[in-house]
mmCIF file of C-alpha atoms and ligand atoms in Angstrom:
data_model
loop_
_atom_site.group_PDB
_atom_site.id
_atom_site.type_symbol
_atom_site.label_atom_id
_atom_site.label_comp_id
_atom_site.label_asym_id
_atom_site.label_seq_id
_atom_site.Cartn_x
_atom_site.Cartn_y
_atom_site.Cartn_z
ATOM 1 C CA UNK A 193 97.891 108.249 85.373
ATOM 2 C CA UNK A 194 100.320 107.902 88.416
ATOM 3 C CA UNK A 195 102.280 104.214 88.036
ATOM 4 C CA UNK A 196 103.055 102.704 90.933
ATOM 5 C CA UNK A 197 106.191 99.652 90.896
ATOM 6 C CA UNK A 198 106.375 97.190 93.449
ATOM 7 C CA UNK A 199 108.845 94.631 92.693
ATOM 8 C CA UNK A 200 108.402 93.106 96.289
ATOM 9 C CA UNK A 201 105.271 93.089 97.103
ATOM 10 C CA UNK A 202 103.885 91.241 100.550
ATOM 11 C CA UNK A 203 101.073 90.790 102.762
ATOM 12 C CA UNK A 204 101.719 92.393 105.764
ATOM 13 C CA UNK A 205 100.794 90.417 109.073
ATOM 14 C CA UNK A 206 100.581 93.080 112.000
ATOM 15 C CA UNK A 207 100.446 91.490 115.224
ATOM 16 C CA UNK A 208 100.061 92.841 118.911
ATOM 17 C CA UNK A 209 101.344 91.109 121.662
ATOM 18 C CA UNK A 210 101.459 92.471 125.005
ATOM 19 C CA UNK A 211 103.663 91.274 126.847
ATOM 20 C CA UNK A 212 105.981 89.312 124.444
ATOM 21 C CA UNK A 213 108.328 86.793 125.859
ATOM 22 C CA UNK A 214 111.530 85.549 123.666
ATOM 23 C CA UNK A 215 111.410 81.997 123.517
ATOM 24 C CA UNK A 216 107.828 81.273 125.102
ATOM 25 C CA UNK A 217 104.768 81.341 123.399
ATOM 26 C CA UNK A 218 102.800 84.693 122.804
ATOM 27 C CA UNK A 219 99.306 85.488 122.492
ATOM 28 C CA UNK A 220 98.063 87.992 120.051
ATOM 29 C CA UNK A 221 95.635 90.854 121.474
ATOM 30 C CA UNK A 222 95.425 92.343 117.864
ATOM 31 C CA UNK A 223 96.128 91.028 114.417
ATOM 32 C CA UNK A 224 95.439 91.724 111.018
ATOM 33 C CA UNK A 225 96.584 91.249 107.199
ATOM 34 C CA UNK A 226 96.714 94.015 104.683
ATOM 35 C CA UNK A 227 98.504 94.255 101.422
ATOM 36 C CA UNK A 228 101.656 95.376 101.773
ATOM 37 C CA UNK A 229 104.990 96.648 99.557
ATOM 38 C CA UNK A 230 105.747 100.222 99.479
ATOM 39 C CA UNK A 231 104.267 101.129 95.878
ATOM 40 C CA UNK A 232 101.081 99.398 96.833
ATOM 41 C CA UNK A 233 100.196 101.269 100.003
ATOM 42 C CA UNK A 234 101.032 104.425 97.619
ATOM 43 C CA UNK A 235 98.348 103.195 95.434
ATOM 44 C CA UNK A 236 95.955 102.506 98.087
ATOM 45 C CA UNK A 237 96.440 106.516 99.569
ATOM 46 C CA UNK A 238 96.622 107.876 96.254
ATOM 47 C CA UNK A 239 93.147 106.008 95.694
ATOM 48 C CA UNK A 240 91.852 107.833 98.777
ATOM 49 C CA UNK A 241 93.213 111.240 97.374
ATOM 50 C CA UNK A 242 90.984 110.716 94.508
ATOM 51 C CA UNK A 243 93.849 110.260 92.291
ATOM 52 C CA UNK A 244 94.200 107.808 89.153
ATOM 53 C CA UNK A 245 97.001 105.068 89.604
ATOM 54 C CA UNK A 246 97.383 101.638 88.882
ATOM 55 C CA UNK A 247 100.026 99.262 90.429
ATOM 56 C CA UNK A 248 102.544 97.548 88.800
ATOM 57 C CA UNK A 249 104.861 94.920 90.174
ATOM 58 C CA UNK A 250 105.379 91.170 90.653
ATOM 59 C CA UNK A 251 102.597 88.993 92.019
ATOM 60 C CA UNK A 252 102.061 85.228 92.593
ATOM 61 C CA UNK A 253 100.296 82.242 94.459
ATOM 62 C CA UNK A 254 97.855 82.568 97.094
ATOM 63 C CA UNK A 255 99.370 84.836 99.167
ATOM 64 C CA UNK A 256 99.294 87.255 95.715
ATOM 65 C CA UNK A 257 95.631 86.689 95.084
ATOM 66 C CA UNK A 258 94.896 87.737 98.155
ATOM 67 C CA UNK A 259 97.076 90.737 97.561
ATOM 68 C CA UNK A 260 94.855 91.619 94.315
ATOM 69 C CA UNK A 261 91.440 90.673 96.099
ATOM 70 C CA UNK A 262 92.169 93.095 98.443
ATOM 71 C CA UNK A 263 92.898 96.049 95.763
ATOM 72 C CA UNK A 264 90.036 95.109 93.848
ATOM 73 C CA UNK A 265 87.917 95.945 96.416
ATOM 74 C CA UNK A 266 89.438 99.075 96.896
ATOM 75 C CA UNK A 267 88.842 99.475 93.040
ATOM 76 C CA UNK A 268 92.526 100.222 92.481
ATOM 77 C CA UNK A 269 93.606 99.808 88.814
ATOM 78 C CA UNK A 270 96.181 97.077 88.833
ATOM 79 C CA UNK A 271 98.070 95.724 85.991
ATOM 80 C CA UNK A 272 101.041 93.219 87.756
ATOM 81 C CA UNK A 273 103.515 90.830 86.464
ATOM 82 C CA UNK A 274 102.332 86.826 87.077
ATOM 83 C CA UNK A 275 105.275 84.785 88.630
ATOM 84 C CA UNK A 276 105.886 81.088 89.633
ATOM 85 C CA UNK A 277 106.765 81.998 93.616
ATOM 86 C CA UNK A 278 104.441 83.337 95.869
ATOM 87 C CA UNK A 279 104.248 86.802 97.003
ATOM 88 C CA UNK A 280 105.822 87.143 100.729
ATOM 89 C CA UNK A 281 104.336 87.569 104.068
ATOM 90 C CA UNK A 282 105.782 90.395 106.331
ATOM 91 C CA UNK A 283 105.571 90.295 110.395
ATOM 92 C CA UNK A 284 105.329 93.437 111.888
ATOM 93 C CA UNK A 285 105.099 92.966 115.438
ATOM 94 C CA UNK A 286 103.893 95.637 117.866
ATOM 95 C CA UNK A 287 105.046 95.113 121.474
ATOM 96 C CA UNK A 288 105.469 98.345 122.760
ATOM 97 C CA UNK A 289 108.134 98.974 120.513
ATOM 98 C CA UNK A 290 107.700 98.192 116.868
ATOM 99 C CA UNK A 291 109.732 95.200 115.284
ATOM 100 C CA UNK A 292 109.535 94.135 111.441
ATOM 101 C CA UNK A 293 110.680 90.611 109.414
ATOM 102 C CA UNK A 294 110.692 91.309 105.887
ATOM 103 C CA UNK A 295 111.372 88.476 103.930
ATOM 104 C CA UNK A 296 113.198 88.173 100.490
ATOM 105 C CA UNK A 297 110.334 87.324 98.610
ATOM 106 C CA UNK A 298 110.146 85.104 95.616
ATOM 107 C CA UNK A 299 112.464 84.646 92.572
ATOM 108 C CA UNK A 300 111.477 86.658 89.811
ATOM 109 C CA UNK A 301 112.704 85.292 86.267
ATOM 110 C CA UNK A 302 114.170 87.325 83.138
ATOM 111 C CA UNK A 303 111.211 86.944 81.437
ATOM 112 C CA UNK A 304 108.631 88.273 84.647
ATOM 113 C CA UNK A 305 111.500 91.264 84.586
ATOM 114 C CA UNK A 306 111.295 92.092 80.941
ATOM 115 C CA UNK A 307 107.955 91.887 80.774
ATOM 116 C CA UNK A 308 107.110 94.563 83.325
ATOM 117 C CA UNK A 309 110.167 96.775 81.716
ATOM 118 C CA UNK A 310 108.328 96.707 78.481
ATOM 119 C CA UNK A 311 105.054 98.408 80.436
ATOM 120 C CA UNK A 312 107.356 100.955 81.736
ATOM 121 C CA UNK A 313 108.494 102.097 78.166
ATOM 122 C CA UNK A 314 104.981 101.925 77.307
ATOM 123 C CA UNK A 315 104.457 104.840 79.336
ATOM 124 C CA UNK A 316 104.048 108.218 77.921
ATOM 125 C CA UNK A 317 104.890 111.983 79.250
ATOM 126 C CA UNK A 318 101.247 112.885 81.345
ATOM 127 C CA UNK A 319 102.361 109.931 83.579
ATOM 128 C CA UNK A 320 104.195 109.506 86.565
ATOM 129 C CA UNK A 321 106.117 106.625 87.841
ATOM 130 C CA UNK A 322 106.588 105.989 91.410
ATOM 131 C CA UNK A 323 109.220 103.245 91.952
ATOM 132 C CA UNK A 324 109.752 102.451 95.796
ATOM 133 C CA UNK A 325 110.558 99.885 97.822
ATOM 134 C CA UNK A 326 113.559 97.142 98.106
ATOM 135 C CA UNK A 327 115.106 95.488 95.208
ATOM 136 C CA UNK A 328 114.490 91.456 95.275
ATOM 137 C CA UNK A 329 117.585 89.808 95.127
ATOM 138 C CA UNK A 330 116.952 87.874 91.867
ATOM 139 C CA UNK A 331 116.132 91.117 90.316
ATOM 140 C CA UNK A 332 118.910 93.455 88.457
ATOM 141 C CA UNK A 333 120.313 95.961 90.884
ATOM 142 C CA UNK A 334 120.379 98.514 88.767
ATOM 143 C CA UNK A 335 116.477 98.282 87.988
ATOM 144 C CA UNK A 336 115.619 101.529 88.983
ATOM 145 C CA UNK A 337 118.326 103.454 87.366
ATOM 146 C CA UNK A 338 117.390 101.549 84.356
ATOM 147 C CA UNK A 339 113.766 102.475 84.672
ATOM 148 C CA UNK A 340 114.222 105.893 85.431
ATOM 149 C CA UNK A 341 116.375 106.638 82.214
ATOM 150 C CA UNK A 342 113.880 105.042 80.059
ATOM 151 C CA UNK A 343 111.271 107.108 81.508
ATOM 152 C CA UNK A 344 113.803 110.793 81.590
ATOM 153 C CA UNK A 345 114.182 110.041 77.511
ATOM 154 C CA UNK A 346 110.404 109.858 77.404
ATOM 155 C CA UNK A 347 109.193 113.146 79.399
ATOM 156 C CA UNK A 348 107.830 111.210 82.277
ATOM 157 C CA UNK A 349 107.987 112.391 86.260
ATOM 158 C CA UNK A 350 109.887 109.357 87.992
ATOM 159 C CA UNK A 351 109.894 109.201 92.293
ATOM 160 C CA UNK A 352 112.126 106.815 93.560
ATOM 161 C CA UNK A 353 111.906 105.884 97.255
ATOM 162 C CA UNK A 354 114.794 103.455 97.805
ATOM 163 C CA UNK A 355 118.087 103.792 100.217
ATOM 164 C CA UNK A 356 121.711 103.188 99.647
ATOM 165 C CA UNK A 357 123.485 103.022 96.173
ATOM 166 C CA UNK A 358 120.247 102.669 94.077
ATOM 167 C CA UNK A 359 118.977 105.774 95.319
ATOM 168 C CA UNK A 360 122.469 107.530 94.127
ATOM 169 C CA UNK A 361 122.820 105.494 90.591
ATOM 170 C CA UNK A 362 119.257 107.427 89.886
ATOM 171 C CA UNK A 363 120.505 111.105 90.505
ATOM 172 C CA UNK A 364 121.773 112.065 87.122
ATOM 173 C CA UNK A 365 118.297 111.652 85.441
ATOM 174 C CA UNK A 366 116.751 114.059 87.493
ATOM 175 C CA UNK A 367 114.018 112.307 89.805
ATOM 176 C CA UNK A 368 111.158 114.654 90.229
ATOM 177 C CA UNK A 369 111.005 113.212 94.316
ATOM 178 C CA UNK A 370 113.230 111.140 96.424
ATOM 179 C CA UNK A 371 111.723 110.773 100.219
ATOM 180 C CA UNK A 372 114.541 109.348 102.300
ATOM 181 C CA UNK A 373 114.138 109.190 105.929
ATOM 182 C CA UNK A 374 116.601 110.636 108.341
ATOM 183 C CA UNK A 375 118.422 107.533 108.718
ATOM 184 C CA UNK A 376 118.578 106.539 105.163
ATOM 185 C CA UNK A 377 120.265 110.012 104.218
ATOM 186 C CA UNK A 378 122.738 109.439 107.431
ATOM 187 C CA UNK A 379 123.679 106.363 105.190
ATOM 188 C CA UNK A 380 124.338 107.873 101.934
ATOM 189 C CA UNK A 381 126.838 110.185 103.838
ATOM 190 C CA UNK A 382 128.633 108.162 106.712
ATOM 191 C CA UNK A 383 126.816 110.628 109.014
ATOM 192 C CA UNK A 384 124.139 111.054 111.593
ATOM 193 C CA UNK A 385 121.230 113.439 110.644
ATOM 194 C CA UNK A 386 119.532 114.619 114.003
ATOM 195 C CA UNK A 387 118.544 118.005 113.469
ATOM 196 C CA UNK A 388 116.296 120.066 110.979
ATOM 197 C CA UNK A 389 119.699 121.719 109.605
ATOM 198 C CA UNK A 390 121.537 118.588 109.291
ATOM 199 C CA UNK A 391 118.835 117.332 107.039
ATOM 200 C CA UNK A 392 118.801 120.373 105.223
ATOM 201 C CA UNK A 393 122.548 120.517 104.403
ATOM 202 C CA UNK A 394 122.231 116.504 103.418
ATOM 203 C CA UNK A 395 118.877 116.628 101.782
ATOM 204 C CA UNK A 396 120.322 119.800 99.482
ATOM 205 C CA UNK A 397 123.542 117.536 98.074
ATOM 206 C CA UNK A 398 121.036 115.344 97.034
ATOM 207 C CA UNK A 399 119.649 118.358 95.069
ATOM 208 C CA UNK A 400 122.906 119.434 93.700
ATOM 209 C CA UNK A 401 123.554 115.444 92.634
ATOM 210 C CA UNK A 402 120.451 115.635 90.177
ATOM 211 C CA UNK A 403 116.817 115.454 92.598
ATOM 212 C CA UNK A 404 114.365 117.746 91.777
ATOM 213 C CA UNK A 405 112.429 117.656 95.020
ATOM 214 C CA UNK A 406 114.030 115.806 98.365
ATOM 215 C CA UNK A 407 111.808 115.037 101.212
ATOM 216 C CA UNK A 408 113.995 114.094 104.604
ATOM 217 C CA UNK A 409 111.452 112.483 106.395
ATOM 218 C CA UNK A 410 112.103 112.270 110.245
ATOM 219 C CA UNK A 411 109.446 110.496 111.640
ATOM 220 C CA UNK A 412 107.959 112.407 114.934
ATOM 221 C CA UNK A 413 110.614 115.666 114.514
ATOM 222 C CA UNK A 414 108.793 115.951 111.201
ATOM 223 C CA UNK A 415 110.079 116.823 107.874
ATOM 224 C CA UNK A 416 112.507 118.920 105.348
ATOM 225 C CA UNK A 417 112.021 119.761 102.328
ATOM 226 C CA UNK A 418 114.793 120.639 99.695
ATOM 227 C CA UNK A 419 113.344 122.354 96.532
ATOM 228 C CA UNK A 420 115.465 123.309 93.996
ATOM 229 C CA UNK A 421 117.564 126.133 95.916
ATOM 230 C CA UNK A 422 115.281 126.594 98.558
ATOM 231 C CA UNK A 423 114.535 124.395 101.596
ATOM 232 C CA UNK A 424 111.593 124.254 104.304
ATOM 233 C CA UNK A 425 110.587 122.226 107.663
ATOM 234 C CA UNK A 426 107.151 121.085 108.401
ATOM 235 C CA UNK A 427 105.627 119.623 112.088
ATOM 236 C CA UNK A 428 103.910 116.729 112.693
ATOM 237 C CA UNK A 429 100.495 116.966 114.563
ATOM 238 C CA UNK A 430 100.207 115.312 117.833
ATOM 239 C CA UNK A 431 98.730 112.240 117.856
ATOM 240 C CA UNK A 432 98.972 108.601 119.180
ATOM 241 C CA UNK A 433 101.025 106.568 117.055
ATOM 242 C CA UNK A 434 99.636 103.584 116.671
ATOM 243 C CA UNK A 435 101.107 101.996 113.525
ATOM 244 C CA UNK A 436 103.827 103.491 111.180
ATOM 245 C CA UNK A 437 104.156 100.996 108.795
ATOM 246 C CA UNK A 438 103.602 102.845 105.926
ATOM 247 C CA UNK A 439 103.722 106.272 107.109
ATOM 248 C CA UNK A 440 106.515 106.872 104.550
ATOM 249 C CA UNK A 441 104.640 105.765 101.442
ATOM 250 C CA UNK A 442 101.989 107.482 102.665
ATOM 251 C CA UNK A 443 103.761 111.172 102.253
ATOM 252 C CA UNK A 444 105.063 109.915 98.928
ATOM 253 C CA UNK A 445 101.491 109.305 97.971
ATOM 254 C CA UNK A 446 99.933 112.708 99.470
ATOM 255 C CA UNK A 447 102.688 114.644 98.033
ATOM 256 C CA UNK A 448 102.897 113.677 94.454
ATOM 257 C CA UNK A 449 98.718 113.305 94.734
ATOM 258 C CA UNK A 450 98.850 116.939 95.711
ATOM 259 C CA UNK A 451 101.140 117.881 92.964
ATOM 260 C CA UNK A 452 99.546 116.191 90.425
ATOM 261 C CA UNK A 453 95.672 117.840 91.581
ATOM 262 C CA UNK A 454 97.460 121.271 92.278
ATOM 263 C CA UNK A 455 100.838 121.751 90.771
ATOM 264 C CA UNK A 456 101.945 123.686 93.937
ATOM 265 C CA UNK A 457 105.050 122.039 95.832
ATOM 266 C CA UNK A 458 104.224 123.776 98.863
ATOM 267 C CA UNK A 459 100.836 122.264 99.304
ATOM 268 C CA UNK A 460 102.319 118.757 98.326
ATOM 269 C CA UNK A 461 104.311 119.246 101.149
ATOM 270 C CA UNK A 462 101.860 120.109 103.377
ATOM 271 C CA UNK A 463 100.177 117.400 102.359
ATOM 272 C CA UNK A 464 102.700 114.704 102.588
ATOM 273 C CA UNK A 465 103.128 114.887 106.648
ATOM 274 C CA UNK A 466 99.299 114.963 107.192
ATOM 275 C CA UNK A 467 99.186 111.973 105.367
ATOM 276 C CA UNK A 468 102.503 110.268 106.916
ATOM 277 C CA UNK A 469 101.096 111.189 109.889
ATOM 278 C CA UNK A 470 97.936 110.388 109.166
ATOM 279 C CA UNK A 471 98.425 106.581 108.626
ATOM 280 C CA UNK A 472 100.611 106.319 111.991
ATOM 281 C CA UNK A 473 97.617 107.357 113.695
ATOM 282 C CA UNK A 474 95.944 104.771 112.311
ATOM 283 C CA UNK A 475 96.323 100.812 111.856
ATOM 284 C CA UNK A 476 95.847 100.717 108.328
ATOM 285 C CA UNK A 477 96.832 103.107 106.308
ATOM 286 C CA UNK A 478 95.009 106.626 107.159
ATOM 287 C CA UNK A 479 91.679 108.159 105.502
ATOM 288 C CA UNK A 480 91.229 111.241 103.296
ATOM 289 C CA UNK A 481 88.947 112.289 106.201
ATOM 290 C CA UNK A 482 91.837 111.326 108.960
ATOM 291 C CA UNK A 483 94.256 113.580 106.701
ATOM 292 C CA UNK A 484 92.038 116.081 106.399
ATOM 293 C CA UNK A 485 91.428 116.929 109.896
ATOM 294 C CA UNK A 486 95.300 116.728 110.507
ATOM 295 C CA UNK A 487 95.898 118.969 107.851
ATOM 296 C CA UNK A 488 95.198 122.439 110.116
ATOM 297 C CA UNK A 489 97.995 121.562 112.454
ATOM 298 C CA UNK A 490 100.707 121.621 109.715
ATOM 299 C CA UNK A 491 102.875 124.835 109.604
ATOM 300 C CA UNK A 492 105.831 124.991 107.251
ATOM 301 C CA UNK A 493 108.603 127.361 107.838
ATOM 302 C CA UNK A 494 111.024 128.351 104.987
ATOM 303 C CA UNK A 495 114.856 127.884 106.135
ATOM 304 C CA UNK A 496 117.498 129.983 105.554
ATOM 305 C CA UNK A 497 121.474 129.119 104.964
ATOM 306 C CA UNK A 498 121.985 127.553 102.065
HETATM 307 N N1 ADP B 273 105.708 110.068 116.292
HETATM 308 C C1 ADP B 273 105.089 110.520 115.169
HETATM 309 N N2 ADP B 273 104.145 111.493 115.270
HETATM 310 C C2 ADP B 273 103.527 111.976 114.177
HETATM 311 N N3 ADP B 273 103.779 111.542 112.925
HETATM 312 C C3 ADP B 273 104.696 110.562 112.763
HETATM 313 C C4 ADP B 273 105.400 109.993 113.869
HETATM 314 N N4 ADP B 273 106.246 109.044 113.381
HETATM 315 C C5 ADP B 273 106.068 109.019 112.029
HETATM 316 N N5 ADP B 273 105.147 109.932 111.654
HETATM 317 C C6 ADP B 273 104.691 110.252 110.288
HETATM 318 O O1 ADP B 273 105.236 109.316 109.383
HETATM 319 C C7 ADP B 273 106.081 109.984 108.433
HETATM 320 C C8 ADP B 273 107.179 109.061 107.960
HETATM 321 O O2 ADP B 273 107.936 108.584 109.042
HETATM 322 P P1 ADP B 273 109.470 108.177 108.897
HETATM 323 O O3 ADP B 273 109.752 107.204 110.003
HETATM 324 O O4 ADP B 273 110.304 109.397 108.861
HETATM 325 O O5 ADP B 273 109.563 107.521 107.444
HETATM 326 P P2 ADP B 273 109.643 106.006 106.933
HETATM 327 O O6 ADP B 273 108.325 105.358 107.346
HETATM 328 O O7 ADP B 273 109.782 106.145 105.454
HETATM 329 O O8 ADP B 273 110.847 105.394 107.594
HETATM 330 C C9 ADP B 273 106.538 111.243 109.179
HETATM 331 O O9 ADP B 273 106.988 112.270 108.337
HETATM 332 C C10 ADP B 273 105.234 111.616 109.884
HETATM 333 O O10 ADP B 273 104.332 112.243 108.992
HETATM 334 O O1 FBP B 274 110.463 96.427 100.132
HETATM 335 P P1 FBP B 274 110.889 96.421 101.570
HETATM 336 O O2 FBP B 274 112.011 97.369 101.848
HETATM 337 O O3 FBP B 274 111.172 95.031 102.083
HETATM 338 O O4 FBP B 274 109.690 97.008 102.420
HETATM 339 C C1 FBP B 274 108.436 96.420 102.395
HETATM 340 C C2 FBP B 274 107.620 96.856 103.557
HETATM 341 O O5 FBP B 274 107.565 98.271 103.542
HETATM 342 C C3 FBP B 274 106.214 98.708 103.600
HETATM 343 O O6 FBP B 274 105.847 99.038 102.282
HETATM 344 C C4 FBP B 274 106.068 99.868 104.542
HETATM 345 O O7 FBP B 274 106.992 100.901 104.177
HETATM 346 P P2 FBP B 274 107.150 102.248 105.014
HETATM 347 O O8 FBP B 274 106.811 101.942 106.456
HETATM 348 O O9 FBP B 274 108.581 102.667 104.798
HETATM 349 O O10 FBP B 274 106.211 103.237 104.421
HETATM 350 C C5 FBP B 274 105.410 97.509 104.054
HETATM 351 O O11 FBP B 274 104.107 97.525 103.576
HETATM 352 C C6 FBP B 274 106.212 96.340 103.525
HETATM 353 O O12 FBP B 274 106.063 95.219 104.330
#
């Protein structure tokens, strides 16, 4: 079973304005809710793979009910943490360009926190644990290098999709996948990572530091992959973007989905931008059939230089 943890989840208010004004008020020519929170929307595409997962995380109020309602129709396993708050809403608003308010989210008390730790150690070594997304601020910051040792000591694959010091802390116990984008890698180095080879030099420290598998996602130049000692690039296929907001989860989803169904990295990879790309061709997140057809237009070239 592939675990999903989403300590912030939301529901995720798209809205399309067309000409938006600052200060004068808009009208929407589009809007919609979905649920929202990075391990969820991997739960939702690793549904559409065909793969088993459940979703973990912290959930409350109305706005979390209609969080669950929505996943039950999409018959996605869920097994989440009750809390007093409510679950948050997050505006992304598409004007042209695309802008995104993410709020803080509710508090979540020692109790909520230990009682989704003790699922974690509950988990044995045919599962995988996906932890992504923000920390909440009444949460422990070191949650996910916490989680991910627990899980190292009992066999289990962890992915962690987080930025900045969080990501780092979980190095030394060996992440099977971290997926940071180009600018989240930048970060983690006081750099700028424009090009395929920067990526690849950046994306292989993170190797050396303790990742198994690194994915520098970077958005429409498409992707790197750093594998042990070996590294590859992958395209993205044309296409109108018309929504990315959770084109990122979405490659975590198709490439650990892959891996799990086929055991072959390469694939996963493969995989992984079809479905990225997939879901910013689409305003939810994309189809099976939608990654499918995207699929042909990947080619992956091994790199060479380190
Ligand atoms: N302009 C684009 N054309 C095609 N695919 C895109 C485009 N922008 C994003 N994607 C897809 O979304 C994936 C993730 O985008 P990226 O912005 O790098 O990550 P994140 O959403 O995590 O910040 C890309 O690898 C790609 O598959
Ligand atoms: O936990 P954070 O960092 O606030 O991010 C939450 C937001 O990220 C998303 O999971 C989308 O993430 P990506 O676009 O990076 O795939 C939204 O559904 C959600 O609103």
């Amino acid at each position: 079973m592939i675990y999903t943890v989403t300590l912030n989840p939301s529901i995720d208010y798209l809205v399309e304005v067309e000409s938006f004004q600052m200060g004068k008020v808009n009208r929407t020519s589009y809007d919609a809710k979905f649920p929202g929170g990075k391990g969820i929307n991997v739960s939702r595409v690793l549904k559409r793979l065909g793969n088993s997962t459940t979703a973990l995380g912290f959930i409350g109020g109305q706005t979390g009910e209609f969080v669950k309602r929505f996943l039950r129709q999409e018959e996605i396993f869920t097994d989440f943490t009750e809390i007093a708050g409510d679950t948050r809403i997050n505006i992304k608003l598409k004007t042209g360009l695309e802008t995104e308010i993410n709020s803080q989210g509710p508090v979540i008390s020692k109790g909520n926190y230990q009682q989704l730790f003790s699922q974690i150690e509950q988990l044995n070594n045919n599962d995988i644990l996906i932890l992504s997304g923000s920390i909440p601020p009444s949460v422990p910051s070191d949650v996910y290098e916490a989680m991910s040792r627990s899980c190292i000591h009992n066999g289990i694959k962890v992915v962690v999709d987080t930025s900045g010091k969080e990501l780092l802390d979980v190095l030394p116990h060996r992440p099977f996948l971290i997926k940071p984008n180009h600018h989240e890698l930048g970060e983690l180095f006081s750099t700028e990572i424009s090009t395929v080879d920067d990526a690849r030099e950046y994306g292989a420290k993170l190797v050396e530091a303790g990742a198994q598998n690194v994915i520098v996602s970077m958005a429409g130049q498409g992707a790197v992959l750093c594998s042990g000692g070996e590294s590859y690039s992958a395209n993205v296929p044309k296409g109108n973007v018309i929504n990315s907001v959770g084109a990122g989860d979405s490659m975590v989803a198709g490439f650990i989905g892959t891996y799990e169904r086929t055991g072959d990295i390469l694939s996963a990879f493969r995989f992984s931008l079809a479905a990225g790309s997939a879901t910013a061709f689409s305003s939810d997140l994309g189809t099976l059939d939608k990654i499918e057809e995207l699929l042909p237009q990947i080619v992956i070239n091994q790199l060479t230089g380190g």
